[in-house]
Short mmCIF file of C-alpha atoms and ligand atoms in Angstrom, two decimals:
data_model
loop_
_atom_site.label_atom_id
_atom_site.label_comp_id
_atom_site.label_asym_id
_atom_site.label_seq_id
_atom_site.Cartn_x
_atom_site.Cartn_y
_atom_site.Cartn_z
CA MET A 1 0.19 -0.11 -0.25
CA SER A 2 1.65 3.53 -1.01
CA SER A 3 1.32 6.26 2.43
CA THR A 4 1.70 8.86 -0.58
CA GLU A 5 -1.76 7.84 -2.76
CA SER A 6 -4.56 9.97 -1.25
CA PRO A 7 -8.45 9.10 -1.24
CA ARG A 8 -9.80 9.80 -4.31
CA PRO A 9 -13.75 10.00 -4.98
CA LYS A 10 -15.60 7.67 -7.81
CA PRO A 11 -14.91 9.04 -11.75
CA GLY A 12 -17.78 11.93 -12.00
CA ILE A 13 -18.40 13.12 -8.10
CA MET A 14 -14.88 16.19 -9.24
CA ASP A 15 -17.35 17.14 -11.41
CA ILE A 16 -19.76 18.23 -9.96
CA ALA A 17 -20.61 21.95 -9.23
CA ALA A 18 -22.27 21.56 -5.40
CA TYR A 19 -25.81 23.06 -4.47
CA VAL A 20 -25.83 26.55 -3.71
CA PRO A 21 -29.01 27.13 -2.10
CA GLY A 22 -30.74 30.57 -1.78
CA ARG A 23 -28.50 32.86 0.47
CA GLU A 24 -31.46 33.11 3.71
CA LYS A 25 -28.41 36.26 5.56
CA VAL A 26 -26.62 39.13 4.24
CA ALA A 27 -24.13 40.06 6.21
CA GLY A 28 -24.31 44.03 7.94
CA VAL A 29 -28.71 43.40 7.63
CA ASP A 30 -30.18 42.55 10.39
CA LYS A 31 -33.83 42.21 8.32
CA VAL A 32 -33.63 40.64 5.38
CA TYR A 33 -36.68 38.98 3.32
CA LYS A 34 -36.36 35.51 1.78
CA LEU A 35 -37.15 35.30 -1.82
CA SER A 36 -34.13 33.41 -2.79
CA SER A 37 -35.87 29.96 -2.28
CA ASN A 38 -39.28 28.82 -3.02
CA GLU A 39 -40.48 28.77 0.50
CA SER A 40 -44.02 29.73 1.39
CA PRO A 41 -45.16 32.76 2.61
CA LEU A 42 -47.87 31.63 4.49
CA GLY A 43 -45.48 28.85 6.58
CA PRO A 44 -47.02 25.34 7.72
CA SER A 45 -51.06 24.75 7.89
CA PRO A 46 -51.88 25.32 11.62
CA LYS A 47 -53.14 21.50 11.36
CA VAL A 48 -48.78 20.57 12.26
CA THR A 49 -48.63 22.73 15.30
CA GLU A 50 -51.09 20.72 17.11
CA ALA A 51 -50.84 17.30 15.60
CA PHE A 52 -47.40 18.20 17.69
CA ALA A 53 -49.23 18.66 20.31
CA ALA A 54 -51.35 16.10 20.58
CA ARG A 55 -48.73 13.79 19.69
CA ASN A 56 -46.30 12.55 22.16
CA VAL A 57 -43.23 11.90 20.64
CA ASP A 58 -40.85 9.33 21.15
CA LEU A 59 -37.92 10.79 20.14
CA ALA A 60 -35.85 7.65 21.02
CA ALA A 61 -37.99 5.11 19.05
CA TYR A 62 -36.98 5.40 15.42
CA PRO A 63 -39.82 6.58 12.99
CA ASP A 64 -41.64 4.18 11.26
CA GLY A 65 -39.20 3.19 8.27
CA ALA A 66 -42.44 2.36 6.36
CA ALA A 67 -44.12 5.73 6.39
CA HIS A 68 -47.43 4.03 6.57
CA GLU A 69 -49.60 7.17 8.53
CA LEU A 70 -47.94 9.85 5.83
CA ARG A 71 -48.14 7.52 2.77
CA GLU A 72 -52.04 6.71 4.27
CA ALA A 73 -52.97 10.39 3.95
CA ILE A 74 -50.44 11.24 1.08
CA ALA A 75 -53.01 8.21 -0.92
CA ARG A 76 -56.50 9.86 0.54
CA ALA A 77 -55.89 13.50 -0.05
CA HIS A 78 -55.16 12.68 -3.80
CA GLY A 79 -56.89 9.41 -3.88
CA LEU A 80 -54.02 7.23 -4.88
CA ASN A 81 -52.86 3.62 -4.08
CA ALA A 82 -50.31 3.76 -0.39
CA GLY A 83 -48.46 0.76 -2.47
CA ASN A 84 -47.40 3.21 -4.90
CA ILE A 85 -46.41 5.43 -2.75
CA LEU A 86 -42.69 5.87 -1.61
CA CYS A 87 -41.85 9.02 0.63
CA GLY A 88 -38.54 10.27 0.61
CA ASN A 89 -36.10 13.45 2.64
CA GLY A 90 -37.92 15.88 0.40
CA SER A 91 -38.46 15.25 -3.27
CA ASP A 92 -34.73 15.92 -3.35
CA GLU A 93 -33.81 12.76 -1.52
CA LEU A 94 -35.70 10.65 -4.30
CA LEU A 95 -34.41 12.33 -7.24
CA GLY A 96 -30.67 11.68 -6.53
CA LEU A 97 -32.49 7.12 -6.00
CA LEU A 98 -33.36 7.36 -8.47
CA CYS A 99 -29.89 8.04 -10.12
CA GLN A 100 -28.71 5.46 -7.53
CA THR A 101 -31.72 2.52 -8.79
CA TYR A 102 -31.24 3.45 -12.58
CA LEU A 103 -27.83 4.72 -13.93
CA ALA A 104 -25.49 2.46 -13.76
CA PRO A 105 -21.43 3.92 -15.70
CA GLY A 106 -22.09 4.54 -19.33
CA ASP A 107 -25.70 5.30 -18.57
CA GLU A 108 -27.51 9.04 -19.71
CA GLY A 109 -29.88 10.51 -18.02
CA VAL A 110 -31.49 14.12 -19.23
CA PHE A 111 -32.87 16.73 -18.54
CA THR A 112 -33.55 20.17 -19.68
CA GLU A 113 -31.11 23.00 -19.92
CA TYR A 114 -33.24 25.50 -17.76
CA GLY A 115 -34.26 22.41 -15.64
CA PHE A 116 -33.51 21.86 -12.22
CA LEU A 117 -29.85 21.73 -11.13
CA VAL A 118 -30.31 18.86 -8.55
CA TYR A 119 -31.06 16.49 -11.87
CA LYS A 120 -27.38 16.66 -13.22
CA ILE A 121 -26.14 16.68 -9.47
CA GLN A 122 -27.42 13.38 -8.74
CA ILE A 123 -26.61 11.56 -11.98
CA LEU A 124 -23.04 12.09 -11.98
CA ALA A 125 -22.68 11.02 -8.61
CA ALA A 126 -25.06 7.83 -9.23
CA GLY A 127 -21.20 7.49 -12.13
CA ALA A 128 -23.39 7.71 -15.30
CA THR A 129 -23.19 10.45 -18.12
CA PRO A 130 -25.39 13.94 -17.91
CA VAL A 131 -26.76 15.42 -21.11
CA SER A 132 -28.69 18.79 -20.68
CA VAL A 133 -30.83 19.66 -23.85
CA PRO A 134 -32.02 22.66 -24.89
CA ASP A 135 -35.09 25.00 -24.30
CA THR A 136 -36.66 26.58 -27.13
CA ASP A 137 -37.71 30.55 -24.98
CA LEU A 138 -37.24 29.17 -21.16
CA THR A 139 -39.49 26.08 -22.07
CA ALA A 140 -38.28 22.37 -22.52
CA ASN A 141 -38.79 21.15 -25.87
CA VAL A 142 -40.26 17.75 -27.06
CA ASP A 143 -38.88 16.88 -29.85
CA ALA A 144 -35.26 17.76 -28.98
CA ILE A 145 -35.54 16.15 -25.54
CA LEU A 146 -36.52 13.42 -28.18
CA ALA A 147 -33.58 13.94 -30.60
CA ALA A 148 -31.05 13.20 -27.33
CA ILE A 149 -32.34 10.03 -26.11
CA THR A 150 -30.11 6.89 -27.38
CA PRO A 151 -29.73 3.67 -26.59
CA LYS A 152 -27.97 4.63 -23.12
CA THR A 153 -30.48 6.65 -21.85
CA LYS A 154 -32.28 5.17 -18.85
CA LEU A 155 -33.66 8.23 -17.29
CA VAL A 156 -35.40 12.05 -18.66
CA PHE A 157 -36.32 14.62 -16.07
CA LEU A 158 -38.69 17.19 -16.80
CA ALA A 159 -39.58 19.47 -14.34
CA ASN A 160 -42.91 20.84 -14.63
CA PRO A 161 -43.32 23.54 -13.84
CA ASN A 162 -39.78 24.43 -14.37
CA ASN A 163 -37.82 26.19 -12.34
CA PRO A 164 -36.31 28.71 -12.48
CA THR A 165 -38.14 29.64 -15.82
CA GLY A 166 -41.51 29.14 -13.70
CA THR A 167 -42.73 27.74 -17.36
CA TYR A 168 -43.99 24.80 -17.92
CA LEU A 169 -45.33 21.76 -20.64
CA PRO A 170 -49.11 21.41 -21.57
CA VAL A 171 -50.33 17.44 -20.24
CA SER A 172 -50.81 17.44 -24.38
CA GLU A 173 -46.89 17.78 -24.88
CA VAL A 174 -46.09 15.48 -21.78
CA ARG A 175 -47.76 13.08 -23.34
CA ARG A 176 -45.92 12.40 -26.85
CA LEU A 177 -42.39 12.41 -24.25
CA HIS A 178 -43.35 9.51 -22.54
CA ALA A 179 -45.06 8.42 -26.28
CA GLY A 180 -41.70 8.75 -27.91
CA LEU A 181 -39.43 7.30 -25.31
CA PRO A 182 -39.12 4.10 -25.18
CA LYS A 183 -40.31 1.22 -22.52
CA ASN A 184 -37.50 0.80 -20.84
CA VAL A 185 -36.66 4.75 -19.88
CA ILE A 186 -38.22 6.03 -17.29
CA LEU A 187 -39.83 9.57 -16.85
CA VAL A 188 -39.36 11.00 -14.00
CA LEU A 189 -41.87 14.54 -14.21
CA ASP A 190 -41.03 16.34 -10.87
CA ALA A 191 -44.20 18.62 -9.73
CA ALA A 192 -42.70 20.82 -7.18
CA TYR A 193 -45.12 23.33 -8.21
CA ALA A 194 -47.88 21.63 -9.49
CA GLU A 195 -50.53 23.16 -6.76
CA TYR A 196 -49.65 26.73 -7.93
CA VAL A 197 -50.55 25.57 -11.38
CA ARG A 198 -54.31 26.81 -12.41
CA ARG A 199 -54.40 25.78 -15.57
CA ASN A 200 -56.36 23.39 -17.94
CA ASP A 201 -53.58 22.29 -20.37
CA TYR A 202 -51.66 21.14 -17.59
CA GLU A 203 -51.45 18.01 -14.87
CA ALA A 204 -48.74 16.79 -12.64
CA GLY A 205 -48.62 13.69 -13.81
CA ILE A 206 -50.98 11.19 -11.39
CA GLU A 207 -52.99 9.67 -14.77
CA LEU A 208 -49.55 8.90 -16.26
CA VAL A 209 -47.99 7.27 -13.72
CA SER A 210 -50.91 4.82 -13.29
CA ALA A 211 -51.47 3.90 -16.88
CA ASN A 212 -47.51 3.00 -16.91
CA ALA A 213 -44.75 1.07 -16.15
CA ASN A 214 -42.12 3.90 -16.84
CA VAL A 215 -43.27 7.70 -15.06
CA VAL A 216 -42.82 8.19 -11.57
CA MET A 217 -43.91 11.62 -10.29
CA THR A 218 -42.47 13.09 -7.98
CA ARG A 219 -43.86 15.68 -5.18
CA THR A 220 -42.48 17.68 -1.99
CA PHE A 221 -43.53 19.59 0.99
CA SER A 222 -41.34 22.33 0.85
CA LYS A 223 -42.79 24.22 -1.37
CA ILE A 224 -47.16 24.76 -1.03
CA HIS A 225 -47.03 23.14 2.30
CA GLY A 226 -44.47 25.38 3.60
CA LEU A 227 -42.49 22.56 5.18
CA ALA A 228 -38.94 22.62 4.11
CA GLY A 229 -37.52 23.30 6.85
CA LEU A 230 -38.48 19.21 7.58
CA ARG A 231 -37.74 17.52 4.60
CA ILE A 232 -40.40 15.73 2.98
CA GLY A 233 -40.71 14.60 -0.11
CA TRP A 234 -43.33 11.60 -2.07
CA MET A 235 -42.88 10.04 -5.41
CA TYR A 236 -45.71 7.64 -7.06
CA ALA A 237 -44.83 5.51 -9.23
CA ASN A 238 -45.58 1.79 -10.28
CA GLU A 239 -44.42 -1.18 -8.02
CA ALA A 240 -41.64 -2.38 -9.65
CA ILE A 241 -40.04 0.85 -9.35
CA ILE A 242 -41.33 1.70 -6.05
CA ASP A 243 -39.89 -1.74 -4.05
CA ALA A 244 -36.45 -1.51 -6.00
CA CYS A 245 -36.20 1.92 -4.99
CA ASN A 246 -36.89 0.63 -1.91
CA ARG A 247 -34.11 -1.91 -1.85
CA VAL A 248 -31.36 0.89 -1.95
CA ARG A 249 -33.66 3.87 0.58
CA GLY A 250 -32.03 4.20 3.88
CA PRO A 251 -34.35 2.30 5.69
CA PHE A 252 -35.26 5.42 7.67
CA ASN A 253 -34.91 8.33 5.53
CA LEU A 254 -37.77 10.48 7.26
CA ASN A 255 -36.90 11.86 11.19
CA ALA A 256 -40.33 11.34 13.76
CA LEU A 257 -41.55 14.53 12.97
CA ALA A 258 -41.51 14.69 9.40
CA LEU A 259 -44.04 11.70 9.37
CA ILE A 260 -46.23 13.82 11.55
CA ALA A 261 -46.50 17.28 10.52
CA GLY A 262 -46.87 15.33 6.17
CA ALA A 263 -49.84 13.65 7.45
CA ALA A 264 -51.57 16.67 9.55
CA ALA A 265 -50.32 19.35 6.58
CA ILE A 266 -52.00 17.05 3.61
CA GLY A 267 -55.20 16.80 4.79
CA ASP A 268 -55.74 20.65 5.22
CA ARG A 269 -57.13 21.13 2.53
CA ALA A 270 -58.23 25.15 2.81
CA HIS A 271 -54.95 25.90 3.58
CA VAL A 272 -53.11 24.74 0.32
CA GLU A 273 -56.28 26.72 -1.25
CA ARG A 274 -55.06 30.14 1.19
CA ALA A 275 -51.72 29.85 -0.75
CA VAL A 276 -52.49 29.70 -3.73
CA GLU A 277 -55.52 32.80 -3.38
CA HIS A 278 -51.99 34.46 -2.55
CA ASN A 279 -50.06 33.50 -5.28
CA GLU A 280 -52.41 34.00 -7.92
CA ILE A 281 -52.67 38.06 -6.47
CA TRP A 282 -49.08 37.95 -5.81
CA ARG A 283 -47.49 37.12 -9.04
CA ASP A 284 -49.81 38.93 -10.98
CA ARG A 285 -49.18 42.44 -8.75
CA VAL A 286 -45.56 41.77 -8.85
CA CYS A 287 -45.37 41.11 -12.18
CA THR A 288 -47.10 44.41 -13.32
CA ALA A 289 -45.39 46.50 -11.12
CA LEU A 290 -42.07 44.77 -12.93
CA GLU A 291 -42.89 44.68 -16.10
CA GLU A 292 -43.81 48.88 -15.66
CA LEU A 293 -40.20 49.12 -14.05
CA GLY A 294 -39.37 48.09 -17.98
CA LEU A 295 -38.38 44.31 -16.52
CA ALA A 296 -38.84 41.89 -18.49
CA VAL A 297 -40.56 38.53 -16.63
CA THR A 298 -40.86 34.78 -17.41
CA PRO A 299 -45.01 33.96 -17.17
CA SER A 300 -44.11 31.57 -14.79
CA VAL A 301 -47.24 29.61 -13.12
CA GLY A 302 -44.66 28.68 -9.92
CA ASN A 303 -44.40 30.86 -6.69
CA PHE A 304 -41.53 32.41 -8.64
CA VAL A 305 -40.80 34.42 -11.58
CA LEU A 306 -37.53 35.13 -13.68
CA ILE A 307 -37.10 38.95 -14.27
CA HIS A 308 -34.32 39.77 -17.04
CA PHE A 309 -31.92 42.47 -15.85
CA PRO A 310 -30.41 44.95 -19.25
CA GLN A 311 -26.67 44.73 -19.44
CA THR A 312 -26.02 48.07 -19.13
CA ALA A 313 -24.01 49.20 -16.31
CA GLY A 314 -25.28 49.64 -13.41
CA LYS A 315 -28.91 48.06 -14.35
CA THR A 316 -27.63 44.71 -14.49
CA ALA A 317 -28.79 41.37 -12.85
CA ALA A 318 -25.74 41.04 -10.08
CA GLU A 319 -25.93 45.15 -9.80
CA ALA A 320 -29.50 44.24 -9.10
CA ASP A 321 -28.84 42.06 -6.80
CA GLU A 322 -26.79 44.14 -4.58
CA TYR A 323 -28.67 46.78 -4.44
CA LEU A 324 -31.94 44.37 -3.44
CA SER A 325 -28.69 42.61 -0.85
CA ALA A 326 -28.10 45.74 0.80
CA ARG A 327 -31.56 46.49 1.67
CA GLY A 328 -32.59 43.19 2.91
CA TYR A 329 -34.37 41.70 -0.38
CA VAL A 330 -33.06 38.31 -0.90
CA LEU A 331 -33.27 36.77 -4.23
CA ARG A 332 -31.93 33.73 -6.22
CA ARG A 333 -28.93 34.54 -8.41
CA VAL A 334 -29.06 32.49 -11.62
CA ALA A 335 -25.67 32.23 -12.95
CA GLY A 336 -25.50 29.03 -12.53
CA TYR A 337 -28.09 27.78 -14.38
CA GLY A 338 -26.97 29.87 -16.93
CA LEU A 339 -29.10 32.65 -16.67
CA PRO A 340 -27.02 35.51 -15.91
CA ASP A 341 -28.95 38.19 -16.43
CA ALA A 342 -31.35 36.70 -14.82
CA LEU A 343 -32.58 37.36 -10.85
CA ARG A 344 -35.43 34.86 -9.86
CA MET A 345 -37.87 36.42 -7.24
CA THR A 346 -39.84 34.09 -4.85
CA ILE A 347 -44.09 35.59 -4.47
CA GLY A 348 -43.47 36.38 -0.62
CA SER A 349 -45.41 38.21 2.17
CA GLU A 350 -46.87 41.44 1.16
CA GLU A 351 -44.74 43.07 3.06
CA ALA A 352 -41.33 41.60 1.21
CA ASN A 353 -42.96 41.58 -2.36
CA LEU A 354 -44.63 45.48 -2.56
CA GLY A 355 -40.44 46.02 -0.41
CA ALA A 356 -38.68 43.71 -3.24
CA ILE A 357 -40.43 46.17 -5.45
CA ALA A 358 -39.69 49.68 -4.08
CA ALA A 359 -36.02 48.99 -4.46
CA LEU A 360 -36.04 47.93 -7.17
CA LYS A 361 -37.43 50.78 -8.60
CA GLU A 362 -34.87 53.06 -7.09
CA PHE A 363 -32.63 50.64 -8.25
CA MET A 364 -34.02 51.18 -12.09
CA ALA A 365 -33.69 54.51 -11.26
C1 LIG B 1 -37.80 23.16 -4.98
C2 LIG B 1 -37.71 22.43 -5.77
C3 LIG B 1 -38.08 20.51 -5.02
C4 LIG B 1 -38.08 20.47 -3.82
O1 LIG B 1 -37.15 20.04 -2.96
P1 LIG B 1 -37.33 19.26 -1.82
O2 LIG B 1 -36.04 18.56 -1.72
O3 LIG B 1 -38.81 18.25 -1.41
O4 LIG B 1 -37.29 20.10 -0.92
C5 LIG B 1 -37.78 19.36 -6.05
N1 LIG B 1 -37.87 20.13 -7.94
C6 LIG B 1 -37.86 21.13 -7.91
C7 LIG B 1 -38.08 21.73 -9.32
C8 LIG B 1 -38.09 22.90 -7.16
O5 LIG B 1 -37.66 23.67 -7.27
#
């Protein structure tokens, strides 16, 4: 054994650009409005606090590794079979689990140009080859995705709606994408923002999963349910996929508090409705205000908007970010997504939205 050699990660790992989360603090600024991670300004349902108070959680005991109660609650809320649901420590864990389960070195995982960065990270972590497909007008392009499929392709990721663009594909396009895939390729529909979408031509993917053995839908409690801090996600898929992923996942991947909170939150439809209403009203107002400032905004169906800045010195996205941050309004830089001239803004509380707009107005003046 040579003592001069140091441990080396397996191939692919050092190609990963580590995920950079939205900032939450600004040096020297006391009050920060965090509009950088698409969290809910309404927070979680009051039923979550009630459930914690009503249950005497034994923190010395392992949680239910099969997440029975949570899966039953999700199944009830969505009219699904609990046996087709697998819960995760955030949906991020499930995206990784799918890669670990279905991708071997030499295999390819496909995702879209401005798609969620976690796909590429997890494909590389599995030792497989990431394949990025160009978007058209910041929207996934089904023909381009289908053209990228090779005999090595095993997974295709589609965030619908997509983060950070806020754009979406209608169900007809998602069906066309699925119809064009070989039967051994899994289409992963990441529907993290599904609840926010109020469009007749949108579907999160439940029917596609129910009808096909090679479609997975992932969902999260981090956005509309206001529980990002507890890390709860779930996926819906046919039994063979659930069975395979269950063999790979950590045996107690959700903690005891997350299991209780998730079950309580998903039953509170009124709270979800309130969050959607707030988002509808404020997304409209924010977009109108931004456009009045002369800024282009990509039409969004999610709880965030992508704002495009000019390349003129003094008015760039990087400068806007600095200006806003110094005043406590923290948006998300998306240069890592190949969008150096844009910032993503989460639709926040009334106070946060109005404050951010006022600061942007000063900045643009
Ligand atoms: C926020 C987000 C998720 C959710 O991640 P969690 O791990 O469940 O918090 C998944 N996909 C996309 C596209 C997201 O924006």
